[in-house]
Amino acid sequence: MSKHAYVTLVTNEDYAMGALALVRSLRLTQTDADLVVMHTGGAPAQALKPLAALGARLVPAELLPTSDAFNERHQRARLHANAPFTKGNKPSFHTPLDNFAKLRLWQLTEYERVVFIDADAVVVRNIDRLFGYPEFSAAPNVYENLADFHRLNSGVFVAAPSEATFVAMLARLDQPEAFWRRTDQTFLQAHFPHWHGLPVFFNMLQYVWFNLPELWDWKSISVVHYQYEKPWERNHPKAAELGPLIDLWHAYHSGEGVPNIDLLANPVS
Ligand code: UDP
Ligand code: MN
């Protein structure tokens, strides 16, 4: 076992599909780190099998033991009503409450450092040097304008597992009336107000492709993150605009026709 691991989370069949593309992409980077898929009972065994076949370690994880009132406040319809998503659409298979189970990675104390990556991302070149970065490192949530640099995106981050940290997080998380409008992301930003900033290229959000095309540079990008609509959703509203990125995801998912990233064409700005 390595002292380093890439970790993702899967709570249903759709995200297991995402994780398959992610795990395949990580394998192609020739990393020595362990690949860990934390999964809840919502993920069917059949959908996890191909992940195990690629050598991923499947680690059962429960949703967090949050209170009924907390769960009620973060229930999908309620969260969407109280903190509407105005920039893009969340797929129907996205359950906000499930996001908080990411925090379980702090319980993976068999590792010194972990890099968490959302199941809706692919790693397009080796990023093992992130294991030498401090907790808590994350890239800014950039996909529209300069104001985005104030916030982090929790789709890629570096953490140091520790049971004490996990316990401290649970205590902060589930306080009376606490409402984390963007779930784990808002929480992690509050818990680590002095987060270390990674370059945006470690977590390139797909909307940059059409909103900030001058920022897109395949030669610098390490991780492509399909925030909002997922590349495996059929005919989503942004599918035409995001065609080249969706094709890339399908290449990783199938393992066929993965291109040389350095040779891909940047969007026209
Ligand atoms: N996730 C999951 N099931 C859910 C919601 C989220 O397994 O119902 C996990 C999965 O790893 C996913 C991550 O939590 O990639 C965060 O959700 P998502 O990527 O959909 O959020 P976005 O990047 O669009 O903000
Ligand atoms: Mn994501």
CSV table of C-alpha atoms in Angstrom, one decimal, residues 43-162:
chain,number,residue,atom,x,y,z
A,43,ALA,CA,-24.0,2.3,-5.6
A,44,PRO,CA,-24.9,-1.1,-7.1
A,45,ALA,CA,-22.2,-3.8,-6.8
A,46,GLN,CA,-22.4,-4.4,-10.5
A,47,ALA,CA,-21.4,-0.8,-11.3
A,48,LEU,CA,-18.4,-1.0,-8.9
A,49,LYS,CA,-17.0,-4.1,-10.4
A,50,PRO,CA,-15.1,-2.4,-13.3
A,51,LEU,CA,-13.5,-0.1,-10.8
A,52,ALA,CA,-12.1,-3.0,-8.9
A,53,ALA,CA,-11.0,-4.6,-12.1
A,54,LEU,CA,-8.8,-1.5,-12.7
A,55,GLY,CA,-7.2,-2.0,-9.3
A,56,ALA,CA,-9.2,0.6,-7.4
A,57,ARG,CA,-9.7,-0.1,-3.7
A,58,LEU,CA,-13.4,-0.1,-2.9
A,59,VAL,CA,-14.0,1.4,0.6
A,60,PRO,CA,-17.6,1.2,2.0
A,61,ALA,CA,-18.6,4.6,3.5
A,62,GLU,CA,-21.8,5.7,5.2
A,63,LEU,CA,-23.5,9.0,4.8
A,64,LEU,CA,-22.6,11.2,7.7
A,65,PRO,CA,-24.6,10.8,10.9
A,66,THR,CA,-26.2,14.3,10.6
A,67,SER,CA,-29.4,15.2,12.4
A,68,ASP,CA,-32.8,15.0,10.8
A,69,ALA,CA,-33.1,18.7,10.9
A,70,PHE,CA,-29.8,19.1,9.0
A,71,ASN,CA,-30.9,16.5,6.5
A,72,GLU,CA,-34.2,18.2,6.0
A,73,ARG,CA,-32.5,21.6,5.4
A,74,HIS,CA,-30.1,20.1,2.8
A,75,GLN,CA,-32.7,17.9,1.1
A,76,ARG,CA,-32.6,18.4,-2.7
A,77,ALA,CA,-35.9,20.3,-3.3
A,78,ARG,CA,-35.4,22.5,-0.3
A,79,LEU,CA,-31.8,23.4,-1.1
A,80,HIS,CA,-32.7,24.1,-4.7
A,81,ALA,CA,-35.5,26.4,-3.5
A,82,ASN,CA,-33.5,28.2,-0.9
A,83,ALA,CA,-30.3,28.5,-2.9
A,84,PRO,CA,-31.2,28.3,-6.5
A,85,PHE,CA,-28.7,27.3,-9.2
A,86,THR,CA,-28.9,30.0,-11.7
A,87,LYS,CA,-25.7,29.3,-13.8
A,88,GLY,CA,-26.3,25.7,-14.8
A,89,ASN,CA,-28.3,22.6,-14.1
A,90,LYS,CA,-27.7,19.8,-11.6
A,91,PRO,CA,-28.7,16.4,-12.9
A,92,SER,CA,-31.6,14.6,-11.3
A,93,PHE,CA,-29.3,12.0,-9.9
A,94,HIS,CA,-27.4,14.6,-7.9
A,95,THR,CA,-28.4,14.4,-4.2
A,96,PRO,CA,-26.8,17.4,-2.3
A,97,LEU,CA,-26.8,15.6,1.0
A,98,ASP,CA,-24.6,12.8,-0.4
A,99,ASN,CA,-21.8,15.3,-1.1
A,100,PHE,CA,-21.0,15.6,2.6
A,101,ALA,CA,-19.8,12.0,2.7
A,102,LYS,CA,-16.6,13.3,1.0
A,103,LEU,CA,-15.5,14.3,4.5
A,104,ARG,CA,-15.1,10.6,5.3
A,105,LEU,CA,-11.8,10.7,3.5
A,106,TRP,CA,-10.3,12.2,6.7
A,107,GLN,CA,-11.0,8.8,8.2
A,108,LEU,CA,-8.6,7.1,5.7
A,109,THR,CA,-5.8,7.5,8.2
A,110,GLU,CA,-3.8,4.7,6.6
A,111,TYR,CA,-2.7,7.4,4.2
A,112,GLU,CA,-0.5,10.5,4.9
A,113,ARG,CA,-1.9,12.6,2.2
A,114,VAL,CA,-4.9,12.2,-0.2
A,115,VAL,CA,-6.0,14.0,-3.2
A,116,PHE,CA,-9.8,14.0,-3.5
A,117,ILE,CA,-11.2,14.2,-7.0
A,118,ASP,CA,-14.9,14.4,-7.9
A,119,ALA,CA,-16.3,11.5,-9.8
A,120,ASP,CA,-17.2,13.9,-12.7
A,121,ALA,CA,-13.6,14.7,-13.5
A,122,VAL,CA,-10.7,13.3,-15.5
A,123,VAL,CA,-7.0,13.6,-14.9
A,124,VAL,CA,-5.2,14.3,-18.2
A,125,ARG,CA,-1.6,14.2,-16.9
A,126,ASN,CA,0.3,13.1,-13.9
A,127,ILE,CA,-0.4,15.2,-10.8
A,128,ASP,CA,1.4,13.2,-8.1
A,129,ARG,CA,3.3,16.2,-7.0
A,130,LEU,CA,0.1,17.4,-5.3
A,131,PHE,CA,0.9,14.8,-2.5
A,132,GLY,CA,3.7,17.1,-1.5
A,133,TYR,CA,1.3,20.0,-1.0
A,134,PRO,CA,-0.2,21.0,2.3
A,135,GLU,CA,-3.7,20.6,3.7
A,136,PHE,CA,-5.9,22.3,2.6
A,137,SER,CA,-5.1,23.0,-1.0
A,138,ALA,CA,-7.7,23.6,-3.7
A,139,ALA,CA,-8.2,25.5,-6.9
A,140,PRO,CA,-10.5,28.5,-7.1
A,141,ASN,CA,-14.1,28.1,-8.4
A,142,VAL,CA,-13.4,29.9,-11.7
A,143,TYR,CA,-15.9,29.6,-14.5
A,144,GLU,CA,-17.4,33.0,-15.1
A,145,ASN,CA,-15.4,36.1,-13.9
A,146,LEU,CA,-12.8,37.5,-11.5
A,147,ALA,CA,-15.1,37.3,-8.5
A,148,ASP,CA,-14.9,33.5,-8.8
A,149,PHE,CA,-11.4,33.7,-7.3
A,150,HIS,CA,-12.9,34.4,-3.8
A,151,ARG,CA,-14.2,30.8,-3.6
A,152,LEU,CA,-12.6,27.4,-3.8
A,153,ASN,CA,-14.0,24.5,-5.7
A,154,SER,CA,-14.2,21.3,-3.8
A,155,GLY,CA,-13.9,19.0,-6.8
A,156,VAL,CA,-10.1,18.6,-6.4
A,157,PHE,CA,-8.3,19.1,-3.0
A,158,VAL,CA,-5.3,18.0,-1.0
A,159,ALA,CA,-6.0,16.7,2.6
A,160,ALA,CA,-4.2,15.0,5.4
A,161,PRO,CA,-6.4,12.3,6.9
A,162,SER,CA,-6.9,12.6,10.7
